[in-house]
Coordinates of C-alpha atoms and ligand atoms in Angstrom, one line a residue:
X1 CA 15.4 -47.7 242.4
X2 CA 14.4 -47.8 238.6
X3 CA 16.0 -49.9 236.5
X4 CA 17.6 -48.3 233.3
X5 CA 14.2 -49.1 231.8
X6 CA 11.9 -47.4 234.0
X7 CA 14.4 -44.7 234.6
X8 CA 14.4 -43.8 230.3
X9 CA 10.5 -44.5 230.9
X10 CA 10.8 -42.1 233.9
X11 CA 12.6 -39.3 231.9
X12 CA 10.2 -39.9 228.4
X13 CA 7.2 -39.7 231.1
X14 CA 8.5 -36.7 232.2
X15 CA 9.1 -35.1 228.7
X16 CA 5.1 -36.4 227.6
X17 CA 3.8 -35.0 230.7
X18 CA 3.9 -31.4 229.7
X19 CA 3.5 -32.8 225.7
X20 CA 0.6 -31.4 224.3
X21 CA 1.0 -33.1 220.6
X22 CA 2.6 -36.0 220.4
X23 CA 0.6 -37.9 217.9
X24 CA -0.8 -36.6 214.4
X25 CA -3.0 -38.8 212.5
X26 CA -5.9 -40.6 213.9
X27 CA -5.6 -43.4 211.3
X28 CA -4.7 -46.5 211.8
X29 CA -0.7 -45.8 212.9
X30 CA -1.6 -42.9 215.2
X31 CA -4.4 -44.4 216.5
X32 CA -2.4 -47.5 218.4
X33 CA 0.4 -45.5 219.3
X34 CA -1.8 -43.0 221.2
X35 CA -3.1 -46.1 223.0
X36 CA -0.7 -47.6 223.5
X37 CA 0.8 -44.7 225.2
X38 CA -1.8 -43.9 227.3
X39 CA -2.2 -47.6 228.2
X40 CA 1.6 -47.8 229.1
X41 CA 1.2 -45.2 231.8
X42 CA 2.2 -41.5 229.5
X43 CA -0.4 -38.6 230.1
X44 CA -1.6 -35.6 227.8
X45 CA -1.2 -37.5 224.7
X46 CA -3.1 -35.4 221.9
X47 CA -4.3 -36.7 218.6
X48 CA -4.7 -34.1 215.6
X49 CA -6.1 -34.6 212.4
X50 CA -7.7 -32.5 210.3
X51 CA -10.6 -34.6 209.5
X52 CA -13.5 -35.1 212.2
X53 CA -13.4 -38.8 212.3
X54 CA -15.2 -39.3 215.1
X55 CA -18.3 -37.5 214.3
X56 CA -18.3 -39.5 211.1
X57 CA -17.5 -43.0 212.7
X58 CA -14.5 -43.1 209.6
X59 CA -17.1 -43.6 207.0
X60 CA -15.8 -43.7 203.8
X61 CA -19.5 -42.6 203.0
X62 CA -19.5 -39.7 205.2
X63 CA -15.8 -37.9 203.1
X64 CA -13.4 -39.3 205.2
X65 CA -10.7 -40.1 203.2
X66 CA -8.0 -42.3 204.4
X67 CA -6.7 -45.8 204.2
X68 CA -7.9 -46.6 207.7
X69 CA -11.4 -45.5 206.5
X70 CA -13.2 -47.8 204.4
X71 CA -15.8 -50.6 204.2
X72 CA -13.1 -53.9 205.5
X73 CA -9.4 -54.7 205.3
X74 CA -7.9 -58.1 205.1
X75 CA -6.2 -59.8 207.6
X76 CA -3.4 -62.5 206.4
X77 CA -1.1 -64.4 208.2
X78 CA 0.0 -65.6 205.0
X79 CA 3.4 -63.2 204.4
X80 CA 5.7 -65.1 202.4
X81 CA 9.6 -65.7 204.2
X82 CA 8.7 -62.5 206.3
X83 CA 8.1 -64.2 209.3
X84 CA 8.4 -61.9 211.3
X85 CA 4.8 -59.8 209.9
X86 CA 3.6 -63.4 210.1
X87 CA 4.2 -63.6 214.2
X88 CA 2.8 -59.8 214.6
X89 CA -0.5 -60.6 212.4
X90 CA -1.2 -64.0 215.2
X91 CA -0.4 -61.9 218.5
X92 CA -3.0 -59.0 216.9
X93 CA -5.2 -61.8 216.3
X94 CA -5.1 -62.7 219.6
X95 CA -6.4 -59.3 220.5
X96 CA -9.1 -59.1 217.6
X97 CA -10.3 -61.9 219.1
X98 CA -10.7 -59.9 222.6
X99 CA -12.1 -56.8 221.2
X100 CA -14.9 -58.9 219.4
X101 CA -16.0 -60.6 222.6
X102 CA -15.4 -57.3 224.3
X103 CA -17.7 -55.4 222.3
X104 CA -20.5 -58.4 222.2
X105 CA -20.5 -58.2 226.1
X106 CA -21.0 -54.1 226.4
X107 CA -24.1 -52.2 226.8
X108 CA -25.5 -50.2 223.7
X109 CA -24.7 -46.8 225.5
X110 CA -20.9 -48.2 226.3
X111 CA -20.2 -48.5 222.6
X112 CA -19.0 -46.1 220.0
X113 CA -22.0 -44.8 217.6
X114 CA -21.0 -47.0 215.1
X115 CA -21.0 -50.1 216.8
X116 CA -25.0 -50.0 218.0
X117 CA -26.1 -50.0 214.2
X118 CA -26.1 -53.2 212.8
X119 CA -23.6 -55.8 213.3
X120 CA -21.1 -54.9 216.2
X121 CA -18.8 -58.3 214.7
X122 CA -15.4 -56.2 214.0
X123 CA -13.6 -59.5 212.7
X124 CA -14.8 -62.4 210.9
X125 CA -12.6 -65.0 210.6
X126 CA -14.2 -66.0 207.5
X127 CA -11.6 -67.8 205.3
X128 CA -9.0 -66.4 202.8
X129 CA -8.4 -68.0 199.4
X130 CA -6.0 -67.3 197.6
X131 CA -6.4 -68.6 194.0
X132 CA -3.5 -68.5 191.6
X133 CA -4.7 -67.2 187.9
X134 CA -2.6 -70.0 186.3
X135 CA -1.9 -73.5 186.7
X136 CA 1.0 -73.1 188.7
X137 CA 1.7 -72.3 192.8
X138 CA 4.0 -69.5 193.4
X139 CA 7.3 -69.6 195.7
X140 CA 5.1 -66.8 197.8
X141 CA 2.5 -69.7 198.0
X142 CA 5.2 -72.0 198.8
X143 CA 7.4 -70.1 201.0
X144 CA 4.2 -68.9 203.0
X145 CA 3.0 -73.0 203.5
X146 CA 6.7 -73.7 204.8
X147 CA 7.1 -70.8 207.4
X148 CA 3.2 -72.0 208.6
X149 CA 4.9 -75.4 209.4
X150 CA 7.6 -74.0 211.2
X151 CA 5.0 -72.3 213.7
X152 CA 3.0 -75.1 213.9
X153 CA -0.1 -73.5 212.0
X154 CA 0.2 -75.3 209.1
X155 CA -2.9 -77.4 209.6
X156 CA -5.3 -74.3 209.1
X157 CA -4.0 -74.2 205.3
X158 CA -6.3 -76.1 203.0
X159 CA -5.2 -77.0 199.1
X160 CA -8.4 -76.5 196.7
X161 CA -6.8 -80.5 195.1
X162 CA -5.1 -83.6 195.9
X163 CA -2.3 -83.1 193.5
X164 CA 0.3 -83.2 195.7
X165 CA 3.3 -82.7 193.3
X166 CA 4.1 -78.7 193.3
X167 CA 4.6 -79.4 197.0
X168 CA 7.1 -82.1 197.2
X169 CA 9.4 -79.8 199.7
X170 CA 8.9 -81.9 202.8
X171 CA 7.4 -85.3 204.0
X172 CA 5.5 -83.7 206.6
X173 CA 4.2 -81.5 204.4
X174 CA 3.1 -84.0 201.5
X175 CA 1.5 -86.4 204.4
X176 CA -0.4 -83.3 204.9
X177 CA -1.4 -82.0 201.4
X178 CA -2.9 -85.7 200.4
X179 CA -5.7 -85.1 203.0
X180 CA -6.5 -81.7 202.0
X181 CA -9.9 -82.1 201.0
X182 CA -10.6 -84.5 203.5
X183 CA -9.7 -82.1 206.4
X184 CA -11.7 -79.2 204.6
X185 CA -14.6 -80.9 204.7
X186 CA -14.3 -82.4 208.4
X187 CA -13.6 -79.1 209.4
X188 CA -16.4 -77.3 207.3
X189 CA -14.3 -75.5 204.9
X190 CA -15.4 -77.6 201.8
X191 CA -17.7 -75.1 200.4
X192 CA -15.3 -72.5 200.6
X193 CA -12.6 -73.8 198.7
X194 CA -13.4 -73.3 195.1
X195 CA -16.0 -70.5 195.5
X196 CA -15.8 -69.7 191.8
X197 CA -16.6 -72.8 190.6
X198 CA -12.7 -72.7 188.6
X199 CA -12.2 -76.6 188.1
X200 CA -15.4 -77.4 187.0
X201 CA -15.4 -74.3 184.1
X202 CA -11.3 -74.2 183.5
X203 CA -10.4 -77.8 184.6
X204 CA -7.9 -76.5 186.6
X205 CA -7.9 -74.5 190.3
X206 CA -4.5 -73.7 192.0
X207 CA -5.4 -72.0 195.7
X208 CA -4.9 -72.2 199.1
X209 CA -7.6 -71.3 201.7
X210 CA -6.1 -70.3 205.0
X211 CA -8.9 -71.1 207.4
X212 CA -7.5 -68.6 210.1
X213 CA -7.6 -65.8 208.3
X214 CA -10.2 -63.1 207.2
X215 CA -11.4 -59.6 207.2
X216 CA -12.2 -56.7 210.0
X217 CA -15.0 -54.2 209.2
X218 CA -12.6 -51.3 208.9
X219 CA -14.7 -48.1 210.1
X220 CA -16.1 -50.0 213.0
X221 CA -12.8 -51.5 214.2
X222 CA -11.0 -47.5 214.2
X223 CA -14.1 -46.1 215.5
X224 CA -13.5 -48.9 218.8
X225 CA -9.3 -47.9 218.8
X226 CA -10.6 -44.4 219.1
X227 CA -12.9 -45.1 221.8
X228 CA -10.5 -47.3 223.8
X229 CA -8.1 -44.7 223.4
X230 CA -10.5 -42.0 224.9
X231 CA -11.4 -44.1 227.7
X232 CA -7.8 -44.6 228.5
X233 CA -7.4 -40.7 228.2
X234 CA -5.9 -39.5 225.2
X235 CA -7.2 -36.2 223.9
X236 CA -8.5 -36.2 220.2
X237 CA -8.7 -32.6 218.4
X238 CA -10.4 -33.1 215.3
X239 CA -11.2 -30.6 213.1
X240 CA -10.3 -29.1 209.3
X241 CA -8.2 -26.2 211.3
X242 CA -7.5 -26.6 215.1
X243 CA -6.9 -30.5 213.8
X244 CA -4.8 -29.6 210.8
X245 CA -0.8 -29.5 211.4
X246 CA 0.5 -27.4 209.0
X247 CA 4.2 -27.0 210.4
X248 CA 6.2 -28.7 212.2
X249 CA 9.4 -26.7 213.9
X250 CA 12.0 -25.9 216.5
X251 CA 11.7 -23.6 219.3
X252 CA 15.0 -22.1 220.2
X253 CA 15.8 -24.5 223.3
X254 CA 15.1 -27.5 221.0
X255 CA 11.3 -28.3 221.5
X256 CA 9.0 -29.5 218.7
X257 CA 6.3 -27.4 217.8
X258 CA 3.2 -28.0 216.6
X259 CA 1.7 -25.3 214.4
X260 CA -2.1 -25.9 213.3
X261 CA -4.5 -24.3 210.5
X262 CA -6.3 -21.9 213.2
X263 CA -2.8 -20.4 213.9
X264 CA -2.3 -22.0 217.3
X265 CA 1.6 -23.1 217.7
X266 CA 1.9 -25.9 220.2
X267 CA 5.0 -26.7 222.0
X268 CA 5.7 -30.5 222.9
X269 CA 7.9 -32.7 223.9
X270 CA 7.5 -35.7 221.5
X271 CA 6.0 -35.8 218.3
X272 CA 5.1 -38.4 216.1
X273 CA 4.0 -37.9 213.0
X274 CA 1.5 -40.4 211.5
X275 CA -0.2 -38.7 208.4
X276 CA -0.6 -42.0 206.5
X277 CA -0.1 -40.7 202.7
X278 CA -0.1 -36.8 203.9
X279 CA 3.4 -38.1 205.8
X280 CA 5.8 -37.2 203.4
X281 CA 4.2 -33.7 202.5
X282 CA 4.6 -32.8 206.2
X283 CA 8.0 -34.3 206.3
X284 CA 9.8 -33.7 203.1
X285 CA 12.8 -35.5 203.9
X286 CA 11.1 -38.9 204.1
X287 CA 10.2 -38.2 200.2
X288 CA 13.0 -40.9 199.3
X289 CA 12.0 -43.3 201.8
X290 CA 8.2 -42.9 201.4
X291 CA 5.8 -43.0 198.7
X292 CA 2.2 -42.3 198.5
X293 CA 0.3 -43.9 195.9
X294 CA -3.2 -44.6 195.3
X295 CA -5.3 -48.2 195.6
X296 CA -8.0 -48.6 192.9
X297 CA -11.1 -49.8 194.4
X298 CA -15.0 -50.5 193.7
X299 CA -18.2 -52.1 194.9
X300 CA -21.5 -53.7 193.7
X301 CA -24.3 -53.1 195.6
X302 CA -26.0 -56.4 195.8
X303 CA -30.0 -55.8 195.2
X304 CA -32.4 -56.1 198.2
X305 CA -34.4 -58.6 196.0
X306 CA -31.9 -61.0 195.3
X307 CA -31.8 -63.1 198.6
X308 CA -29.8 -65.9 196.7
X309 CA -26.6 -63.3 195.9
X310 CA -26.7 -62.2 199.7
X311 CA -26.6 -65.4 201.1
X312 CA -23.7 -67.0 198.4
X313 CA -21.9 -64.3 199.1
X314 CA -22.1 -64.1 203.2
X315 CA -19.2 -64.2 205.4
X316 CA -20.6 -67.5 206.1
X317 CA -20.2 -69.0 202.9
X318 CA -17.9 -66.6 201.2
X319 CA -14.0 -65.9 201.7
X320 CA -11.9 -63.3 201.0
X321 CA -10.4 -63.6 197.8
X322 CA -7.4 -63.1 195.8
X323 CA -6.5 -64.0 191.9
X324 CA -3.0 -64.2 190.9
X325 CA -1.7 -61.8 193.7
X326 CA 2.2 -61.2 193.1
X327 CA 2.8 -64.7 191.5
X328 CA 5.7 -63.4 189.5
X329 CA 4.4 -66.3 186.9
X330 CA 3.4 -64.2 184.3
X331 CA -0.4 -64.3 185.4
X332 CA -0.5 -61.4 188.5
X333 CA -4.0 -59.9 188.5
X334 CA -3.6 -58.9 191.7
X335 CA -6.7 -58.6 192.4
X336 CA -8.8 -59.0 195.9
X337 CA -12.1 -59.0 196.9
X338 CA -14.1 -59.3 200.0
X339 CA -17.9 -61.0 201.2
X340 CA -20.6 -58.8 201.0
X341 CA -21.2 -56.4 204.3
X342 CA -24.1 -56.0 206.4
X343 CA -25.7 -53.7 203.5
X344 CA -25.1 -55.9 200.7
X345 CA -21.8 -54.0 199.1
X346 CA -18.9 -56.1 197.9
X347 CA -15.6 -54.5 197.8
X348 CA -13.1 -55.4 195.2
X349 CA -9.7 -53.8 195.0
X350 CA -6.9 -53.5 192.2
X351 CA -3.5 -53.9 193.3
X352 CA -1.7 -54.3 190.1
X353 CA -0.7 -50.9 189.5
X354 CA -0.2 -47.6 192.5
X355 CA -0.9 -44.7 191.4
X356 CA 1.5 -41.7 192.0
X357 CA 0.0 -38.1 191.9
X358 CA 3.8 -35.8 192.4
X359 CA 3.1 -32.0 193.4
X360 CA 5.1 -29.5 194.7
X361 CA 6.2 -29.2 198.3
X362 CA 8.1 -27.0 200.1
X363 CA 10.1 -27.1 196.6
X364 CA 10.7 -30.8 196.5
X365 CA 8.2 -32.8 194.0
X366 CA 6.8 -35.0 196.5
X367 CA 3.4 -37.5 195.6
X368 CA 0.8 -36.6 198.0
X369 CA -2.6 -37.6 198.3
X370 CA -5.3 -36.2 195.5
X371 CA -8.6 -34.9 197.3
X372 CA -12.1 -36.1 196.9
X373 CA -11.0 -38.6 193.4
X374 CA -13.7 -40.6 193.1
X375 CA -12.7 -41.6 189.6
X376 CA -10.1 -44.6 188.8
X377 CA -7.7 -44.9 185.8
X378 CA -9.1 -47.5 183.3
X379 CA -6.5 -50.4 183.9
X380 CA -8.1 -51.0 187.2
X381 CA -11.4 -50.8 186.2
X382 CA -11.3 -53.3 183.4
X383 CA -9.0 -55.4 186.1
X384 CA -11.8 -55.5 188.1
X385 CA -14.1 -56.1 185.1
X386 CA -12.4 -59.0 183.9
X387 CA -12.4 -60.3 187.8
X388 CA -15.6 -60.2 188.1
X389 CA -16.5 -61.6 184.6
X390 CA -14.4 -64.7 185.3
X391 CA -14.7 -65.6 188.5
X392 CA -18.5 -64.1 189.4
X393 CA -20.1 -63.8 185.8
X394 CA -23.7 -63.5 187.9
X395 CA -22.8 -60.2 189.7
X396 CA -21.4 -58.4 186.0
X397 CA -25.4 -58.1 185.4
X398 CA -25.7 -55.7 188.4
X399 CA -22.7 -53.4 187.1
X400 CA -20.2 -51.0 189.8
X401 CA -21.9 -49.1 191.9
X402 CA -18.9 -46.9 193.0
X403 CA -15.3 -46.5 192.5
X404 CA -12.6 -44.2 194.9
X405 CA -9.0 -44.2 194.7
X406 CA -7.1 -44.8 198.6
X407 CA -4.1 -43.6 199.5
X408 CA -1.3 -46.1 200.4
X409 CA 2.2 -45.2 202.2
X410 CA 4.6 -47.2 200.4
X411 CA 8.0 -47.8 201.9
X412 CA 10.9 -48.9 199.5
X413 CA 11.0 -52.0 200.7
X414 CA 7.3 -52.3 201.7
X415 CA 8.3 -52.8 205.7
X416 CA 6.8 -50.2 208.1
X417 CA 8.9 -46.7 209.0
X418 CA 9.0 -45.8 213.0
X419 CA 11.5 -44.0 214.0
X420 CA 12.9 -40.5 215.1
X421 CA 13.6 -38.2 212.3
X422 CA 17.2 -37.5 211.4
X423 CA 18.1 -33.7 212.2
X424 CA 14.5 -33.2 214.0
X425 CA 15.3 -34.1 217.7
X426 CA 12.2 -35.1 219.4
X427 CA 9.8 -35.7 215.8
X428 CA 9.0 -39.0 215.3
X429 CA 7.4 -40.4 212.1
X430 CA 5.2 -43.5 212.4
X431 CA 4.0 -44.7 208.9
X432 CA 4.9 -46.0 205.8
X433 CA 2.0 -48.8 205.9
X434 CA 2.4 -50.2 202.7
X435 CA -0.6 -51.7 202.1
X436 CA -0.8 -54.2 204.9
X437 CA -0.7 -51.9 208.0
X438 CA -4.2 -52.3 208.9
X439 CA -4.1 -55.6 210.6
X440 CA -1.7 -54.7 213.1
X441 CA -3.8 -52.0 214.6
X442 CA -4.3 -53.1 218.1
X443 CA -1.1 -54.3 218.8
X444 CA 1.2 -52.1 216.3
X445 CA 1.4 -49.4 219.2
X446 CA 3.2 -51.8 221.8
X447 CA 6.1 -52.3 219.4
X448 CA 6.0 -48.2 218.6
X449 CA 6.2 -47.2 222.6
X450 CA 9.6 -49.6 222.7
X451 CA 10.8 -47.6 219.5
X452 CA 9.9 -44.0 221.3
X453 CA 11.3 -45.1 224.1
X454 CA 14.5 -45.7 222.7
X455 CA 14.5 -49.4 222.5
X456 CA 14.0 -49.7 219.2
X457 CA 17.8 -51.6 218.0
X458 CA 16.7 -54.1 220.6
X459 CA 13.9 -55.2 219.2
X460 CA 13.5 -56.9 215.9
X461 CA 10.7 -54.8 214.5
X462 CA 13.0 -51.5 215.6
X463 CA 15.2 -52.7 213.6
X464 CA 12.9 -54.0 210.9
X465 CA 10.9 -49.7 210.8
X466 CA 14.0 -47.6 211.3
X467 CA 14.8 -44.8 208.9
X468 CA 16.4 -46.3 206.2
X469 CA 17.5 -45.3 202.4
X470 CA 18.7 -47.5 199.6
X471 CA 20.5 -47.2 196.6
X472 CA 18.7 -50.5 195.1
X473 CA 18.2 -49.8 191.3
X474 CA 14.5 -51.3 191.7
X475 CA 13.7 -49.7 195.5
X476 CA 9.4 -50.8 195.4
X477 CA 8.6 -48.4 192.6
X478 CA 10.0 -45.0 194.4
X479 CA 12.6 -45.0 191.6
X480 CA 10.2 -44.0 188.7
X481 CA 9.4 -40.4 191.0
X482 CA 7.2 -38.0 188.9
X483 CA 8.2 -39.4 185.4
X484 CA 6.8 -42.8 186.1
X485 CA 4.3 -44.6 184.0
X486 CA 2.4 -44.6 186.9
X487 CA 1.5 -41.1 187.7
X488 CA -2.1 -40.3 187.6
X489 CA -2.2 -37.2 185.2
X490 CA -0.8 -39.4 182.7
X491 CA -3.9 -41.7 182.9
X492 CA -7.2 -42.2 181.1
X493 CA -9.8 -42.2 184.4
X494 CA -13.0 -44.5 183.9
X495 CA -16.5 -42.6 184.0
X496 CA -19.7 -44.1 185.0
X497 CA -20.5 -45.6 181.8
X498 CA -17.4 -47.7 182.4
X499 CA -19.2 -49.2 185.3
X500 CA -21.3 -51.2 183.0
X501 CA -20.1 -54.3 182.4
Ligands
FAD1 C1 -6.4 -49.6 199.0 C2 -5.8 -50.1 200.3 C3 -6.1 -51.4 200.7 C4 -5.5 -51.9 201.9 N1 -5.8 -53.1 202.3 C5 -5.3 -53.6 203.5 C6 -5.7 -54.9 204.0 O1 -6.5 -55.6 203.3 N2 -5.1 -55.3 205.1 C7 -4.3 -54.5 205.9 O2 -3.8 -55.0 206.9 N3 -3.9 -53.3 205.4 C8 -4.4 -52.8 204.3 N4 -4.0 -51.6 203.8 C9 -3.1 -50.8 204.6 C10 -3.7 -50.0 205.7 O3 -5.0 -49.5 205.4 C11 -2.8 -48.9 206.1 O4 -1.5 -49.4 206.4 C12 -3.2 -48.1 207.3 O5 -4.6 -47.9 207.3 C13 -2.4 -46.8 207.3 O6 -2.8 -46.0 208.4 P1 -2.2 -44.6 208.7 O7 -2.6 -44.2 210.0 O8 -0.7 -44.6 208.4 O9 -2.8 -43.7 207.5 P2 -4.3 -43.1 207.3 O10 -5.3 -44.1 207.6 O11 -4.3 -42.6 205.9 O12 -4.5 -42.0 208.3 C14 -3.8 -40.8 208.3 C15 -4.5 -39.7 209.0 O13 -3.7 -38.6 209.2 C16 -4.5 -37.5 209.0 N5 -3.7 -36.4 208.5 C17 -2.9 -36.3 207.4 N6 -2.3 -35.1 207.3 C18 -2.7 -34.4 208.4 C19 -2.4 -33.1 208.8 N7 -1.6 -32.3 208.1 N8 -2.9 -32.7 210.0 C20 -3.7 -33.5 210.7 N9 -4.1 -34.7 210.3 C21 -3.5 -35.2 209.2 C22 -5.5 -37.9 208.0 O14 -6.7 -37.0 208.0 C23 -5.8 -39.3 208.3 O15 -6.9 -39.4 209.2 C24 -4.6 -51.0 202.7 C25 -4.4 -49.7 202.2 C26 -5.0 -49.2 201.1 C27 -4.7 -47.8 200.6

C-alpha cells in the first residue's frame, strides 16, 4: 500500500510516463531537474534547447551563450543571514566533492569530450577572499562570520589582520579572530590572504579568506550533469529548430503542449520551463517576477612566456577574489575575479551594474536576452580597468583580451523561482538564478522534484522559490522596467581600443 507519498509519486509517474517534454533548458536549472527526475525513478524526461550544447561541450568559445556556459563560476558559502543558501551551497559541496573523485577514477572513453582534454578537476577548492575596498568590514561580512559559527564552520574563515575590534560580537568569536594569522599559516593559507599585496601599498587590508570555498570550471562541470543525466536516461533534443520551444499551450482536455521551431507540437504531461534569461520571453506573466539582465565580463590572456604570471596566479597560489562586493559603505566595486585556467585566461566580472535590454513580447515590454553582444557598456570596462590597476598593476601591461555580456535571471528578491505557473495547469517554471544559481547544480534538482511533486509548502526552499509578487517600492531593480538607467541602448559600449589599459 503506498503511502500518500508514493501514491502522488505514483500518480506524477504516471502523468511523466507518457511526458515527452518536461524540461526546457539544458542550463544549469534544467539540467539538475532532468536528473534528478530520472534519478528519482520518472521516465521519458526530454530536454530541449535550441542550442546544441553538447556538441560544443558549453563552450563559451564555441557560441553558446548562456550563464551556465562560461570559463568558471564561484562557489561561496559565504551568504549573508540567508542561511538557508548557506546549508544548500555545503550539501552541493558534498557532491562536488563526489563528482571530482568520480571523474578522476573513470576511463578516458567513460567521460564526456570535454573532460579527456586537459584538466578533468571540475572544482578547486582554492580559497575565496573577499577584500573590502575600504577600511571598514561590512554587516554582509559580519552577519556571514556569525551564521558560519552557528554551523560550526567558522574555523575555515581566516581574517587578512589581528585587529580584532570590528568583530567584538562574541567571545568565541574574538578568541578566534586573535589567531587569525596564526591558523592561516598552520593551515597553509598564509600566502593567500593578501594576494594583492594591499597593506604593504595602502597600509590597510580589510578581507576575509574563506578556505572552503572556491570555483568549478563551468563548461566542464554542465558537460558532466549532462552526461550523468544521459546515462541515467533522460533524452536531450538539441538543436536551433527541433530544440527551440517557441509556444507553449493547452490542448482542449488540459495537456501542456510543446510547440518547437520545426513545427512539431508535443503533448506532455509536465512541463517545466527553465530558459534561464529566455524564461520570461516564453512566459510573459513572470515579466514582474523575473528580470533578465546582463553580467559584464572580461579576460587577459596570460602570455605563454611569462611562467612567473602563471604560476602567481594558479589555483594553487591564487583565490578567487572579490573587492568591495555589496558593502553598502560607500566603496561597492563589486568586482570579482577568478585564478587563471588551464590555458592561461583570467576571468574578471563586473557586478555593479545589470544591464536590462526591454523588447517587445507578445505585446508586453519584457527584457530578454541580446544575441551574440560581445561588446560591454564603458562603466564596466573601466570597473574592471581600475580593478585590475589597483590590485594587479603587472597584468594592465598585457591589456583585455575579450569582453561578452551574460545573461542573469534576476528575481525581485534575488531567491530562486520553482513553482507551477498560475493559470497554466501542468507548466512549471524553474529559474530565476539570480546570479548565484550555479553552485547548486548537482543538488538544486532534489529540492525541484519535492516542489513538482507537490511538496513544495513543506519544504523550506518550496516555500523560499514559489511564485511570488511584491509591491516593495525598491523590488531588486525590476522597478525601473524599460525606462531604467540601466538599459543597454541607453549606454556607451567599450570598443577594442578600450581594452588597453
Ligand atoms: C555573469 C554571471 C556570473 C555568475 N556567477 C555565478 C557564480 O560565480 N556562482 C554561481 O553559483 N552562480 C553564478 N551565476 C548564476 C548562474 O550562472 C545561473 O544561476 C545559472 O547558470 C542559470 O542557469 P539556467 O539554467 O537558469 O539558465 P541558462 O544557463 O541561461 O540556460 C538556459 C538554457 O535555456 C535554453 N533556452 C532558452 N530559451 C529556449 C527556448 N525557447 N527553447 C529551447 N531552449 C531555450 C538556452 O539555450 C540555455 O541553454 C552567474 C550568472 C551570470 C550571468
Amino acid at each position: 500500500m503506498p503511502s500518500g507519498t508514493e501514491k502522488a509519486k505514483e500518480k506524477f509517474m504516471q502523468g511523466v510516463e507518457k511526458t515527452r517534454a518536461p524540461a526546457e533548458g539544458s542550463g544549469v536549472f534544467g539540467l539538475s531537474t532532468a536528473l534528478w527526475l530520472a534519478r528519482s525513478g520518472y521516465r521519458r524526461v526530454t530536454v530541449f534547447d535550441m542550442q546544441d550544447t553538447a556538441s560544443a561541450g558549453y563552450d563559451p568559445g564555441a557560441g553558446i551563450e548562456s550563464a551556465s556556459a562560461d570559463i568558471n563560476k564561484i562557489i561561496r558559502f559565504s551568504y549573508g543571514s540567508k542561511i538557508e543558501y548557506q546549508r544548500l551551497a555545503s550539501q552541493a559541496a558534498e557532491i562536488w566533492d563526489e563528482w571530482n573523485r568520480d571523474i578522476a577514477g573513470l576511463a578516458e572513453d567513460e567521460l564526456p569530450e570535454v573532460l579527456r582534454r586537459g584538466q578533468r578537476q571540475l572544482w578547486y577548492k582554492c580559497g575565496f577572499l573577499r577584500m573590502g575596498a575600504g577600511s571598514e568590514f561590512s554587516d554582509f561580512e559580519l552577519q556571514t562570520l556569525r551564521n558560519m559559527e552557528k554551523e560550526g564552520i567558522r574555523d575555515t574563515q581566516f581574517k587578512s589582520d589581528d585587529d580584532a575590534g570590528e568583530f567584538l560580537v562574541s567571545e568565541v568569536l574574538l578568541a578566534f579572530v586573535a589567531a587569525h594569522i596564526e591558523r592561516a599559516e598552520r593551515n597553509g593559507w598564509a600566502h593567500k590572504l593578501d594576494v594583492c599585496r594591499r597593506r604593504e601599498r595602502f597600509g590597510v587590508h580589510k578581507a576575509v579568506l574563506d578556505s572552503s570555498a572556491g570555483f568549478v570550471v563551468a563548461y566542464k562541470a554542465c558537460a558532466w550533469a549532462q552526461h550523468l543525466a544521459r546515462k541515467a536516461g533522460v533524452e536531450f533534443i538539441l538543436d536551433r529548430e527541433k530544440g527551440k520551444v517557441v509556444g507553449i499551450d493547452m490542448t482542449d482536455h488540459h495537456k501542456p503542449v510543446v510547440r518547437t521551431a520545426d513545427g512539431v507540437a508535443r503533448e506532455g504531461d509536465l512541463i517545466v520551463v527553465a530558459g534561464g534569461g529566455w524564461t520570461a520571453g516564453l512566459l510573459p506573466e513572470a515579466e514582474g517576477l523575473i528580470e533578465t539582465t546582463a553580467g559584464s565580463v572580461a579576460t587577459i590572456q596570460l602570455p605563454k612566456d611569462r611562467p612567473d604570471l602563471w604560476d602567481r596566479f594558479s589555483p594553487e597560489n591564487f583565490p578567487v577574489v572579490t573587492w568591495g562586493m555589496s558593502e553598502g559603505t560607500g566603496n561597492d566595486k563589486d568586482i570579482y575575479s577568478f585564478p587563471r585556467d588551464e590555458n592561461g585566461i583570467i576571468k574578471i566580472g563586473f557586478r555593479k551594474t545589470k544591464w536590462t535590454n526591454y523588447s517587445d513580447v507578445a505585446g508586453k515590454s519584457i527584457s530578454v536576452p541580446k544575441a551574440a553582444e560581445k561588446n560591454i557598456p564603458m562603466p564596466a570596462i573601466e570597473g574592471i580597468k581600475e580593478y585590475i590597476s589597483v590590485n594587479f598593476p603587472e597584468l594592465a601591461g598585457l591589456g583585455l583580451s575579450s569582453t561578452w555580456l551574460c545573461w542573469y535571471t534576476d528575481s525581485i528578491d534575488n531567491s530562486f523561482v520553482v513553482d507551477f505557473v498560475p493559470g497554466r495547469p501542468r507548466v512549471a517554471v524553474c529559474s530565476g538564478g539570480s546570479g548565484h544559481g550555479f553552485k547548486f547544480l548537482p543538488i538544486l534538482g532534489r529540492e525541484v522534484v519535492k516542489i513538482l511533486e507537490g511538496k513544495g509548502d513543506q519544504t523550506v526552499y518550496g516555500q523560499m522559490w514559489k511564485w511570488r509578487a511584491s509591491t516593495a517600492e525598491k523590488r531588486n531593480g525590476l522597478e525601473e522596467g524599460e525606462e531604467g538607467p540601466r538599459a543597454l541602448e541607453k549606454q556607451q559600449m567599450a570598443s577594442r581600443e578600450d581594452w588597453v589599459f
